[in-house]
CSV table of C-alpha atoms in Angstrom, one decimal:
chain,number,residue,atom,x,y,z
A,1,MET,CA,0.0,0.0,0.0
A,2,SER,CA,1.5,3.3,-1.1
A,3,THR,CA,1.8,6.3,1.2
A,4,LEU,CA,-0.3,9.3,0.3
A,5,PRO,CA,2.1,12.0,-1.1
A,6,SER,CA,2.2,15.7,-0.1
A,7,PHE,CA,2.6,18.6,-2.5
A,8,LEU,CA,5.5,20.7,-1.3
A,9,ALA,CA,7.7,23.2,-3.1
A,10,GLY,CA,6.1,22.5,-6.4
A,11,ALA,CA,6.5,18.7,-6.3
A,12,TRP,CA,4.7,15.6,-5.0
A,13,ARG,CA,6.7,14.0,-2.3
A,14,GLY,CA,6.1,10.9,-0.2
A,15,GLY,CA,6.8,10.7,3.5
A,16,ALA,CA,9.1,8.0,4.9
A,17,GLY,CA,8.2,5.2,7.2
A,18,GLU,CA,5.2,2.9,7.6
A,19,GLY,CA,2.7,5.8,8.0
A,20,VAL,CA,-0.7,5.7,9.6
A,21,PRO,CA,-3.2,3.4,7.8
A,22,VAL,CA,-6.5,5.0,6.7
A,23,ALA,CA,-9.4,2.6,6.4
A,24,ASP,CA,-12.5,2.7,4.1
A,25,ALA,CA,-15.3,3.7,6.4
A,26,VAL,CA,-17.7,1.2,4.7
A,27,THR,CA,-15.6,-1.9,4.2
A,28,GLY,CA,-12.8,-1.5,6.7
A,29,GLU,CA,-10.2,-2.1,4.0
A,30,THR,CA,-7.1,0.1,4.0
A,31,VAL,CA,-7.4,2.9,1.5
A,32,THR,CA,-3.9,4.5,1.9
A,33,ARG,CA,-1.3,5.3,4.5
A,34,VAL,CA,-0.4,8.8,5.6
A,35,SER,CA,3.1,10.0,6.6
A,36,SER,CA,4.9,13.3,6.6
A,37,GLU,CA,8.1,11.8,8.1
A,38,GLY,CA,11.2,13.3,6.5
A,39,LEU,CA,9.4,16.1,4.7
A,40,ASP,CA,11.1,19.6,5.0
A,41,LEU,CA,8.2,21.8,6.3
A,42,ALA,CA,10.4,24.8,7.0
A,43,ALA,CA,11.5,24.7,3.3
A,44,ALA,CA,7.8,24.6,2.3
A,45,VAL,CA,7.2,27.7,4.3
A,46,ALA,CA,10.2,29.4,2.8
A,47,TYR,CA,9.0,28.4,-0.7
A,48,ALA,CA,5.6,29.9,0.0
A,49,ARG,CA,7.1,33.1,1.2
A,50,ARG,CA,9.5,33.3,-1.7
A,51,THR,CA,7.7,31.9,-4.7
A,52,GLY,CA,4.1,32.0,-3.7
A,53,LEU,CA,4.1,35.6,-2.4
A,54,ALA,CA,5.9,36.8,-5.5
A,55,ALA,CA,3.6,35.0,-7.9
A,56,LEU,CA,0.4,36.2,-6.2
A,57,GLY,CA,1.9,39.6,-5.7
A,58,GLU,CA,2.1,40.1,-9.4
A,59,LEU,CA,-1.7,39.7,-9.7
A,60,THR,CA,-4.3,42.2,-9.0
A,61,PHE,CA,-7.4,41.3,-7.0
A,62,PRO,CA,-9.5,40.6,-10.2
A,63,GLU,CA,-6.6,38.4,-11.6
A,64,ARG,CA,-6.5,36.4,-8.4
A,65,ALA,CA,-10.3,36.0,-8.6
A,66,ALA,CA,-9.9,34.6,-12.1
A,67,ALA,CA,-7.3,32.1,-10.9
A,68,LEU,CA,-9.7,31.1,-8.1
A,69,LYS,CA,-12.6,30.7,-10.5
A,70,ALA,CA,-10.4,28.5,-12.8
A,71,ALA,CA,-9.6,26.3,-9.9
A,72,ALA,CA,-13.2,26.0,-8.9
A,73,LEU,CA,-14.2,25.1,-12.5
A,74,ALA,CA,-11.5,22.5,-12.7
A,75,LEU,CA,-13.0,20.8,-9.6
A,76,GLN,CA,-16.5,21.1,-11.0
A,77,GLU,CA,-15.5,19.3,-14.2
A,78,ARG,CA,-14.0,16.4,-12.2
A,79,ARG,CA,-16.3,16.4,-9.2
A,80,GLN,CA,-17.5,12.8,-9.9
A,81,GLU,CA,-14.0,11.6,-8.9
A,82,LEU,CA,-14.4,13.4,-5.6
A,83,TYR,CA,-17.9,11.9,-5.1
A,84,GLU,CA,-16.4,8.4,-5.5
A,85,LEU,CA,-13.6,9.0,-3.1
A,86,SER,CA,-16.1,10.5,-0.6
A,87,ALA,CA,-18.1,7.3,-0.7
A,88,ARG,CA,-15.1,5.5,0.8
A,89,ALA,CA,-15.3,8.0,3.7
A,90,GLY,CA,-18.9,6.9,4.3
A,91,ALA,CA,-20.6,9.8,2.5
A,92,THR,CA,-23.7,9.3,0.4
A,93,ARG,CA,-24.1,11.2,-2.9
A,94,ALA,CA,-26.0,13.9,-1.1
A,95,ASP,CA,-23.4,14.1,1.6
A,96,ALA,CA,-20.6,14.5,-0.9
A,97,ALA,CA,-22.5,17.2,-2.7
A,98,VAL,CA,-22.6,19.2,0.6
A,99,ASP,CA,-18.8,19.0,0.7
A,100,VAL,CA,-17.8,19.0,-2.9
A,101,ASP,CA,-20.4,21.2,-4.5
A,102,GLY,CA,-20.6,23.4,-1.5
A,103,GLY,CA,-16.9,24.0,-1.7
A,104,ILE,CA,-17.0,24.7,-5.4
A,105,GLY,CA,-19.9,27.1,-4.9
A,106,THR,CA,-18.1,28.9,-2.1
A,107,ALA,CA,-15.0,29.4,-4.3
A,108,LEU,CA,-17.2,30.8,-7.1
A,109,VAL,CA,-19.0,33.1,-4.8
A,110,TYR,CA,-15.7,34.5,-3.6
A,111,ALA,CA,-14.4,34.9,-7.1
A,112,SER,CA,-17.5,36.9,-8.0
A,113,LEU,CA,-17.4,39.0,-4.9
A,114,ALA,CA,-13.8,39.9,-5.5
A,115,ARG,CA,-14.4,40.7,-9.2
A,116,LYS,CA,-17.2,43.1,-8.3
A,117,GLY,CA,-16.1,44.5,-5.0
A,118,LEU,CA,-12.3,44.7,-5.0
A,119,PRO,CA,-10.2,47.2,-6.9
A,120,ASP,CA,-8.0,46.4,-10.0
A,121,HIS,CA,-5.0,46.8,-7.7
A,122,THR,CA,-3.0,45.0,-5.1
A,123,VAL,CA,-3.9,47.5,-2.3
A,124,ILE,CA,-7.3,48.4,-0.9
A,125,VAL,CA,-7.9,52.0,0.2
A,126,GLU,CA,-10.5,51.8,3.0
A,127,ASP,CA,-11.6,55.4,3.3
A,128,ASP,CA,-11.2,59.0,2.0
A,129,PRO,CA,-8.6,61.2,3.6
A,130,VAL,CA,-9.5,62.2,7.2
A,131,PRO,CA,-8.4,65.8,8.0
A,132,LEU,CA,-6.0,65.9,11.0
A,133,GLY,CA,-5.3,69.6,10.9
A,134,LYS,CA,-7.1,72.9,10.5
A,135,GLY,CA,-5.2,73.9,7.4
A,136,GLY,CA,-6.0,70.9,5.2
A,137,THR,CA,-2.3,70.0,4.7
A,138,PHE,CA,-2.3,67.0,7.0
A,139,ALA,CA,-4.6,64.0,6.8
A,140,GLY,CA,-4.8,60.3,7.4
A,141,ARG,CA,-6.4,57.2,5.7
A,142,HIS,CA,-6.3,53.4,6.0
A,143,VAL,CA,-5.0,50.9,3.5
A,144,LEU,CA,-5.0,47.1,3.4
A,145,THR,CA,-1.9,45.3,2.1
A,146,THR,CA,-0.7,41.7,1.8
A,147,PRO,CA,1.4,40.5,4.8
A,148,ARG,CA,4.7,38.9,3.9
A,149,GLY,CA,3.7,35.5,5.2
A,150,ILE,CA,1.5,32.5,4.6
A,151,SER,CA,-1.9,31.1,5.4
A,152,LEU,CA,-1.8,27.7,7.2
A,153,GLN,CA,-5.1,25.8,7.3
A,154,ILE,CA,-5.6,22.9,9.6
A,155,ASN,CA,-8.8,21.1,8.7
A,156,ALA,CA,-11.3,18.7,10.2
A,157,PHE,CA,-12.1,15.3,8.7
A,158,ASN,CA,-15.7,15.9,7.9
A,159,PHE,CA,-15.4,18.4,5.0
A,160,PRO,CA,-12.1,17.7,3.2
A,161,VAL,CA,-13.1,19.8,0.1
A,162,TRP,CA,-15.3,22.6,1.4
A,163,GLY,CA,-13.2,23.1,4.5
A,164,MET,CA,-10.2,23.6,2.3
A,165,LEU,CA,-11.8,25.9,-0.3
A,166,GLU,CA,-13.6,28.2,2.2
A,167,LYS,CA,-10.2,29.0,3.7
A,168,LEU,CA,-8.2,29.0,0.5
A,169,ALA,CA,-10.5,31.4,-1.3
A,170,PRO,CA,-10.0,34.5,0.9
A,171,ALA,CA,-6.3,33.8,1.5
A,172,LEU,CA,-5.7,33.5,-2.3
A,173,LEU,CA,-7.6,36.7,-3.0
A,174,ALA,CA,-5.6,38.5,-0.2
A,175,GLY,CA,-2.4,37.3,-1.9
A,176,LEU,CA,-1.3,34.9,0.8
A,177,PRO,CA,0.0,31.5,-0.3
A,178,THR,CA,-1.6,28.6,1.5
A,179,ILE,CA,-0.3,25.4,3.1
A,180,VAL,CA,-3.2,22.9,3.6
A,181,LYS,CA,-3.0,20.3,6.5
A,182,PRO,CA,-6.0,18.0,6.0
A,183,ALA,CA,-7.2,15.6,8.7
A,184,THR,CA,-5.7,12.1,8.3
A,185,PRO,CA,-9.0,10.1,7.9
A,186,THR,CA,-10.0,12.0,4.8
A,187,ALA,CA,-6.7,13.3,3.6
A,188,TYR,CA,-6.9,11.2,0.4
A,189,ILE,CA,-9.9,13.3,-0.7
A,190,ALA,CA,-8.2,16.6,-0.1
A,191,GLU,CA,-5.1,15.3,-1.8
A,192,HIS,CA,-7.1,14.5,-5.0
A,193,ALA,CA,-8.7,17.9,-4.9
A,194,VAL,CA,-5.3,19.6,-4.7
A,195,ARG,CA,-4.1,17.5,-7.7
A,196,ILE,CA,-7.0,18.9,-9.7
A,197,ILE,CA,-6.5,22.6,-8.8
A,198,GLU,CA,-2.7,23.1,-8.3
A,199,SER,CA,-2.0,23.6,-12.0
A,200,ALA,CA,-4.8,26.3,-12.2
A,201,LEU,CA,-3.1,28.4,-9.5
A,202,PRO,CA,0.1,30.5,-9.5
A,203,PRO,CA,3.3,28.7,-8.4
A,204,GLY,CA,3.5,28.4,-4.6
A,205,ALA,CA,-0.1,29.5,-4.1
A,206,ILE,CA,-1.0,26.1,-2.6
A,207,GLN,CA,0.9,23.4,-0.9
A,208,LEU,CA,-0.4,20.3,0.9
A,209,VAL,CA,1.1,18.3,3.8
A,210,CYS,CA,-0.5,14.9,4.6
A,211,GLY,CA,0.3,13.8,8.1
A,212,PRO,CA,1.6,15.5,11.2
A,213,VAL,CA,3.3,18.9,11.0
A,214,PRO,CA,6.0,18.9,13.8
A,215,GLY,CA,8.0,22.1,13.9
A,216,LEU,CA,5.9,23.9,11.5
A,217,PHE,CA,4.6,26.4,14.0
A,218,ASP,CA,8.2,27.1,15.0
A,219,VAL,CA,8.7,29.0,11.7
A,220,LEU,CA,5.5,31.0,11.9
A,221,GLY,CA,5.0,34.5,13.3
A,222,GLY,CA,3.4,37.9,13.0
A,223,GLN,CA,3.1,37.9,9.2
A,224,ASP,CA,1.3,34.5,9.1
A,225,HIS,CA,-2.4,33.5,9.4
A,226,ILE,CA,-3.5,30.2,11.0
A,227,GLY,CA,-7.0,28.9,10.4
A,228,PHE,CA,-8.1,25.9,12.4
A,229,THR,CA,-11.3,23.8,12.3
A,230,GLY,CA,-11.7,21.0,14.8
A,231,SER,CA,-12.2,20.3,18.5
A,232,ALA,CA,-12.2,22.9,21.2
A,233,ASP,CA,-9.4,21.1,23.0
A,234,THR,CA,-7.1,21.1,20.0
A,235,ALA,CA,-7.9,24.8,19.3
A,236,ALA,CA,-6.9,25.7,22.9
A,237,ARG,CA,-3.6,23.8,22.5
A,238,LEU,CA,-2.7,25.5,19.2
A,239,ARG,CA,-3.7,28.9,20.5
A,240,SER,CA,-1.2,28.6,23.3
A,241,ASP,CA,1.7,27.9,20.9
A,242,PRO,CA,4.4,30.6,21.0
A,243,ALA,CA,3.8,31.3,17.3
A,244,VAL,CA,0.5,32.8,18.5
A,245,THR,CA,1.2,34.0,22.0
A,246,ARG,CA,4.7,35.4,21.5
A,247,ARG,CA,5.1,36.0,17.8
A,248,SER,CA,1.5,37.1,17.2
A,249,ALA,CA,0.6,34.9,14.2
A,250,ARG,CA,-3.1,35.5,13.5
A,251,PHE,CA,-5.1,32.6,14.7
A,252,ASN,CA,-8.7,31.8,13.8
A,253,ALA,CA,-10.6,28.8,15.3
A,254,GLU,CA,-13.9,27.2,14.3
A,255,ALA,CA,-14.6,24.6,16.9
A,256,ASP,CA,-17.4,22.0,17.4
A,257,SER,CA,-20.2,23.4,19.5
A,258,LEU,CA,-23.5,22.3,21.1
A,259,ASN,CA,-25.7,24.1,18.7
A,260,CYS,CA,-29.4,24.3,19.5
A,261,ALA,CA,-32.8,24.5,17.7
A,262,VAL,CA,-35.8,26.1,19.5
A,263,LEU,CA,-39.4,25.3,18.7
A,264,GLY,CA,-41.9,28.0,19.6
A,265,PRO,CA,-45.0,27.3,21.7
A,266,ASP,CA,-47.2,28.3,18.8
A,267,ALA,CA,-45.8,25.5,16.6
A,268,VAL,CA,-48.2,22.8,17.7
A,269,PRO,CA,-49.0,19.7,15.6
A,270,GLY,CA,-50.8,20.6,12.5
A,271,GLN,CA,-48.9,23.9,12.1
A,272,PRO,CA,-46.3,24.1,9.3
A,273,GLU,CA,-43.6,25.1,11.8
A,274,PHE,CA,-44.0,21.8,13.8
A,275,ASP,CA,-43.2,19.8,10.7
A,276,LEU,CA,-40.4,22.1,9.7
A,277,TYR,CA,-38.8,21.6,13.1
A,278,ALA,CA,-39.1,17.8,13.0
A,279,ASP,CA,-37.7,17.7,9.4
A,280,ALA,CA,-34.8,20.0,10.3
A,281,LEU,CA,-33.8,18.0,13.3
A,282,VAL,CA,-33.8,14.7,11.2
A,283,THR,CA,-31.8,16.4,8.4
A,284,GLU,CA,-29.2,17.6,10.8
A,285,MET,CA,-28.9,14.2,12.4
A,286,THR,CA,-28.5,12.3,9.2
A,287,VAL,CA,-26.6,14.5,6.7
A,288,LYS,CA,-22.9,13.5,6.8
A,289,ALA,CA,-24.1,11.0,9.5
A,290,GLY,CA,-24.4,14.0,11.8
A,291,GLN,CA,-20.7,14.8,11.5
A,292,LYS,CA,-21.1,18.5,11.1
A,293,CYS,CA,-19.8,21.2,13.5
A,294,THR,CA,-23.1,23.0,12.9
A,295,ALA,CA,-25.4,20.0,13.6
A,296,ILE,CA,-28.3,20.4,16.1
A,297,ARG,CA,-27.1,18.8,19.3
A,298,ARG,CA,-29.7,20.4,21.7
A,299,ALA,CA,-33.3,20.5,20.6
A,300,PHE,CA,-35.3,22.7,22.9
A,301,VAL,CA,-39.1,22.3,22.8
A,302,PRO,CA,-42.0,23.6,25.0
A,303,ALA,CA,-42.7,21.1,27.8
A,304,HIS,CA,-46.2,20.5,26.6
A,305,LEU,CA,-45.0,19.5,23.1
A,306,ILE,CA,-42.0,17.3,23.9
A,307,ASP,CA,-44.0,14.0,23.6
A,308,ALA,CA,-45.4,15.0,20.3
A,309,VAL,CA,-42.0,16.1,18.9
A,310,ALA,CA,-40.4,12.9,20.1
A,311,GLU,CA,-43.0,10.9,18.3
A,312,ALA,CA,-42.8,12.9,15.1
A,313,VAL,CA,-39.0,12.8,14.9
A,314,ALA,CA,-38.8,9.1,15.8
A,315,ALA,CA,-41.3,8.3,13.0
A,316,ARG,CA,-39.1,10.2,10.5
A,317,LEU,CA,-36.0,8.5,11.8
A,318,ALA,CA,-37.6,5.1,11.3
A,319,ARG,CA,-37.6,5.8,7.5
A,320,VAL,CA,-33.9,6.4,7.4
A,321,VAL,CA,-31.9,3.6,5.7
A,322,VAL,CA,-28.3,3.2,6.9
A,323,GLY,CA,-25.8,1.6,4.7
A,324,ALA,CA,-23.2,1.7,2.0
A,325,PRO,CA,-23.3,4.9,-0.1
A,326,GLY,CA,-24.9,4.0,-3.4
A,327,ALA,CA,-26.7,0.9,-2.2
A,328,GLU,CA,-30.4,0.9,-3.0
A,329,GLY,CA,-32.5,3.1,-0.7
A,330,VAL,CA,-29.6,4.2,1.5
A,331,THR,CA,-30.1,7.7,3.0
A,332,MET,CA,-27.4,7.8,5.6
A,333,GLY,CA,-23.9,6.5,5.3
A,334,ALA,CA,-21.1,5.6,7.8
A,335,LEU,CA,-19.1,7.6,10.2
A,336,ALA,CA,-15.6,8.5,9.2
A,337,GLY,CA,-14.1,5.4,10.9
A,338,LEU,CA,-14.4,2.9,13.7
A,339,ALA,CA,-12.5,5.1,16.2
A,340,GLN,CA,-15.0,7.8,15.5
A,341,ARG,CA,-17.9,5.4,16.1
A,342,GLU,CA,-16.5,4.4,19.5
A,343,ASP,CA,-16.1,8.1,20.4
A,344,VAL,CA,-19.7,8.7,19.6
A,345,ARG,CA,-20.9,5.6,21.5
A,346,ALA,CA,-19.0,6.8,24.6
A,347,ALA,CA,-20.6,10.2,24.4
A,348,VAL,CA,-24.0,8.7,23.9
A,349,ALA,CA,-23.5,6.6,27.0
A,350,ARG,CA,-22.9,9.8,29.1
A,351,LEU,CA,-25.9,11.5,27.6
A,352,ALA,CA,-28.2,8.5,28.1
A,353,ALA,CA,-27.1,8.4,31.8
A,354,ALA,CA,-28.8,11.8,32.2
A,355,GLY,CA,-32.0,10.8,30.4
A,356,SER,CA,-33.1,8.1,28.0
A,357,ILE,CA,-32.9,7.0,24.3
A,358,VAL,CA,-36.1,7.8,22.4
A,359,TYR,CA,-35.0,6.2,19.1
A,360,GLY,CA,-32.1,4.0,18.0
A,361,ASP,CA,-29.6,1.6,19.6
A,362,PRO,CA,-26.0,2.7,19.8
A,363,ASP,CA,-24.8,-0.9,19.7
A,364,LYS,CA,-27.1,-2.3,16.9
A,365,VAL,CA,-28.1,-1.1,13.5
A,366,GLU,CA,-29.4,-2.7,10.3
A,367,VAL,CA,-27.2,-1.9,7.4
A,368,ALA,CA,-27.9,-2.1,3.7
A,369,GLY,CA,-25.1,-3.2,1.3
A,370,ALA,CA,-22.4,-3.6,3.9
A,371,ASP,CA,-21.2,-5.3,7.1
A,372,ALA,CA,-22.5,-3.4,10.1
A,373,GLU,CA,-19.3,-4.2,12.2
A,374,ARG,CA,-16.6,-3.9,9.5
A,375,GLY,CA,-18.0,-0.5,8.5
A,376,ALA,CA,-18.3,2.5,10.8
A,377,PHE,CA,-22.1,2.4,10.9
A,378,LEU,CA,-24.3,3.7,13.6
A,379,SER,CA,-28.1,4.1,14.1
A,380,PRO,CA,-29.4,7.7,14.3
A,381,LEU,CA,-30.0,8.3,18.0
A,382,LEU,CA,-32.6,10.6,19.5
A,383,LEU,CA,-32.2,11.1,23.2
A,384,ARG,CA,-34.3,12.9,25.8
A,385,VAL,CA,-33.3,14.7,29.0
A,386,ASP,CA,-36.1,16.0,31.1
A,387,ASP,CA,-33.9,17.2,33.9
A,388,VAL,CA,-32.4,20.2,32.1
A,389,ALA,CA,-30.3,21.0,35.1
A,390,ARG,CA,-28.1,18.1,34.3
A,391,SER,CA,-24.7,19.1,32.9
A,392,GLU,CA,-24.3,16.4,30.3
A,393,PRO,CA,-26.5,17.7,27.5
A,394,HIS,CA,-24.9,21.1,27.8
A,395,GLU,CA,-21.3,19.8,27.9
A,396,VAL,CA,-21.1,16.5,26.0
A,397,GLU,CA,-21.1,16.4,22.2
A,398,ALA,CA,-21.6,13.2,20.4
A,399,PHE,CA,-20.2,14.0,17.0
A,400,GLY,CA,-22.5,11.8,14.9
A,401,PRO,CA,-26.2,11.2,14.2
A,402,VAL,CA,-27.2,12.2,17.7
A,403,SER,CA,-29.5,14.9,19.1
A,404,THR,CA,-31.1,15.4,22.5
A,405,LEU,CA,-34.6,16.7,23.2
A,406,MET,CA,-35.1,19.0,26.2
A,407,PRO,CA,-38.1,20.8,27.5
A,408,TYR,CA,-38.4,24.4,28.5
A,409,GLY,CA,-41.1,26.5,30.2
A,410,THR,CA,-40.6,30.3,30.0
A,411,VAL,CA,-38.5,32.3,27.6
A,412,ALA,CA,-36.3,33.3,30.5
A,413,GLU,CA,-35.6,29.7,31.3
A,414,LEU,CA,-35.0,29.0,27.7
A,415,ALA,CA,-32.4,31.8,27.5
A,416,GLY,CA,-30.5,30.3,30.4
A,417,LEU,CA,-30.5,26.9,28.8
A,418,ILE,CA,-29.2,28.2,25.5
A,419,ALA,CA,-26.4,30.0,27.3
A,420,ARG,CA,-25.3,26.8,29.0
A,421,GLY,CA,-23.8,25.7,25.7
A,422,GLU,CA,-21.1,28.4,26.3
A,423,GLY,CA,-21.0,29.5,22.6
A,424,SER,CA,-22.3,28.0,19.4
A,425,LEU,CA,-21.7,28.3,15.7
A,426,ALA,CA,-25.4,28.1,14.7
A,427,GLY,CA,-28.8,28.2,16.3
A,428,SER,CA,-32.3,28.0,15.0
A,429,VAL,CA,-35.7,29.4,16.1
A,430,VAL,CA,-38.7,27.7,14.4
A,431,SER,CA,-41.9,29.8,15.1
A,432,TYR,CA,-44.5,32.0,13.4
A,433,ASP,CA,-44.8,34.2,16.5
A,434,PRO,CA,-42.7,37.3,15.8
A,435,GLY,CA,-42.8,38.4,19.5
A,436,PHE,CA,-41.4,35.0,20.6
A,437,VAL,CA,-38.8,35.0,17.9
A,438,ARG,CA,-37.6,38.5,18.8
A,439,GLN,CA,-37.2,37.6,22.5
A,440,VAL,CA,-35.3,34.4,21.7
A,441,VAL,CA,-33.0,35.9,19.0
A,442,LEU,CA,-32.0,38.9,21.1
A,443,GLY,CA,-31.4,36.7,24.1
A,444,ALA,CA,-29.4,34.2,22.2
A,445,ALA,CA,-27.4,36.4,19.8
A,446,ALA,CA,-24.5,36.9,22.2
A,447,HIS,CA,-24.0,33.2,22.3
A,448,HIS,CA,-24.1,32.5,18.6
A,449,GLY,CA,-22.3,33.2,15.4
A,450,ARG,CA,-25.4,32.7,13.3
A,451,ILE,CA,-29.1,32.3,14.0
A,452,LEU,CA,-31.6,30.9,11.5
A,453,VAL,CA,-35.3,32.0,11.9
A,454,LEU,CA,-37.4,29.3,10.1
A,455,ASP,CA,-41.1,29.6,9.4
A,456,ARG,CA,-43.6,28.9,6.7
A,457,ASP,CA,-42.7,32.1,4.8
A,458,SER,CA,-38.9,31.5,4.6
A,459,ALA,CA,-38.9,27.7,4.3
A,460,GLY,CA,-39.1,27.5,0.5
A,461,GLU,CA,-35.8,29.4,0.1
A,462,SER,CA,-34.1,28.6,3.4
A,463,THR,CA,-30.7,26.9,3.1
A,464,GLY,CA,-31.2,25.2,6.5
A,465,HIS,CA,-29.8,25.2,10.0
A,466,GLY,CA,-26.5,23.6,9.2
A,467,THR,CA,-25.3,25.3,6.0
A,468,PRO,CA,-22.8,28.2,6.3
A,469,MET,CA,-23.1,30.6,3.5
A,470,PRO,CA,-20.0,32.3,2.1
A,471,GLN,CA,-21.7,35.7,2.2
A,472,LEU,CA,-22.2,35.5,5.9
A,473,VAL,CA,-19.8,35.0,8.8
A,474,HIS,CA,-19.2,31.5,10.0
A,475,GLY,CA,-17.8,31.1,13.5
A,476,GLY,CA,-19.0,31.7,17.0
A,477,PRO,CA,-18.0,32.8,20.5
A,478,GLY,CA,-16.7,30.8,23.4
A,479,ARG,CA,-16.7,27.0,22.9
A,480,ALA,CA,-17.2,27.6,19.2
A,481,GLY,CA,-13.7,29.0,18.9
A,482,GLY,CA,-14.2,32.7,19.1
A,483,GLY,CA,-13.4,33.2,15.5
A,484,GLU,CA,-15.0,34.3,12.2
A,485,GLU,CA,-14.6,32.8,8.7
A,486,GLU,CA,-16.3,33.6,5.4
A,487,GLY,CA,-18.6,36.7,5.6
A,488,GLY,CA,-17.9,37.7,2.1
A,489,LEU,CA,-15.1,40.2,1.6
A,490,ARG,CA,-14.7,40.4,5.4
A,491,ALA,CA,-12.7,37.2,5.2
A,492,VAL,CA,-10.3,38.7,2.6
A,493,TYR,CA,-9.8,41.8,4.8
A,494,ALA,CA,-9.1,39.5,7.8
A,495,HIS,CA,-6.0,38.2,5.9
A,496,LEU,CA,-4.7,41.7,5.1
A,497,GLN,CA,-2.7,44.2,7.2
A,498,ARG,CA,-4.5,47.4,8.0
A,499,THR,CA,-2.1,50.4,8.1
A,500,ALA,CA,-2.9,54.0,8.9
A,501,LEU,CA,-1.1,56.5,6.7
A,502,GLN,CA,-0.5,60.1,7.6
A,503,GLY,CA,0.7,62.9,5.4
A,504,SER,CA,-0.5,65.6,3.0
A,505,PRO,CA,-3.6,64.6,1.0
A,506,ALA,CA,-1.6,64.8,-2.2
A,507,THR,CA,1.1,62.5,-1.0
A,508,LEU,CA,-1.4,60.0,0.3
A,509,ASP,CA,-3.1,60.0,-3.1
A,510,SER,CA,0.2,59.4,-4.8
A,511,ILE,CA,0.9,56.4,-2.6
A,512,VAL,CA,-2.4,54.6,-3.3
A,513,LYS,CA,-3.1,55.6,-6.9
């Protein structure tokens, strides 16, 4: 079995040693091995700063946008190859589309935003001259320029394509070369995507390292940008590295969080919002087998409706067919691997100790087209915790097809329960009562990076609870990492250096013309 190569300094290079085996999530067979042993990562950073910065620096913002669009279109032309690889990671065709098509769409949106909203230049002038003296001979203004560093992205296993492209796009537009460090379980998908796009990008604009990155942070500092997606514990460890704490590399984290969805008291059975809530909960539990950092983990419903919601969601889950992607009738695939399944089972055991399992069996599942034990399959699991004072549902995340129902009484009580998640990427309010919606949103906004309001009027065009949009910020406070990604051109600006210039208005004009 060959070792998955990395793309460094313009060439594909294999790591030494045995490497770490990566198994097919469906069959358990070894797909590849991952090793970065012996690779010169310091040289890769030097290559990015030398070759990548120079190549990107020669391009204006619209020219960078054109390169980004070309890369996205190359992926679009060959996306079937990525779908097939994604199936080996347990993803159904619909799951793969979320990752692959979502990533392509995000890159195209960024290319369009840059083409329309950024100057035909390499410098952004943020404002008109600000008078700083009475005579009009002394003024100031702000400019944004490209730092003399790199963008390092460290990604999670669940979105090997989208996770890469949503970080690559703003960095590329800002003129920063990128080094991609994919998660090992799905590194082979990211590797194939890089093979497709690297020839469409300027030399040094993208590099890929498959495997651990020891020593890489040692050569990063104040000109560099680090973007991380993954667990809160890993984010905390990386954030404490001297590259961040002493040398002030920019660090942005997007961490898993205990996202919630709230059902309004008006949304009784028979109302559209009741069905929208049940449908949304099942969607978030089953898409990507629940392996999404934005998935609904805490489902808050009025106490008088919790039995009805449990029954409605369980009925929908009973129609879910778990099995091999592509097998007839399958609507939910496998988790990323057997280790991931064991992690989810352990988390479910802790949650179940605080309440009960309404639907599913963590140790047993019927599987179509595959072996239930060789593959990383798990039943969708709906739990219920009536004692909302228990800590488990507000602290334990089962990163799989799992959600927990909890009752609430008053809006004030609900606000307190939402806050116990200590910061979330995404929340939802499903109600047709504008007064209730207003109270919940204003009470929950401080704890969320994004809040979806879902009702009968918006449902037809709504992109759903768990889907970040490139035009809007993606991130969240507290446990969610405290960072922001995407947000349209805000993400490009976040990669640039803002500098205040002072001088005569004529001189300032001559600098930025």
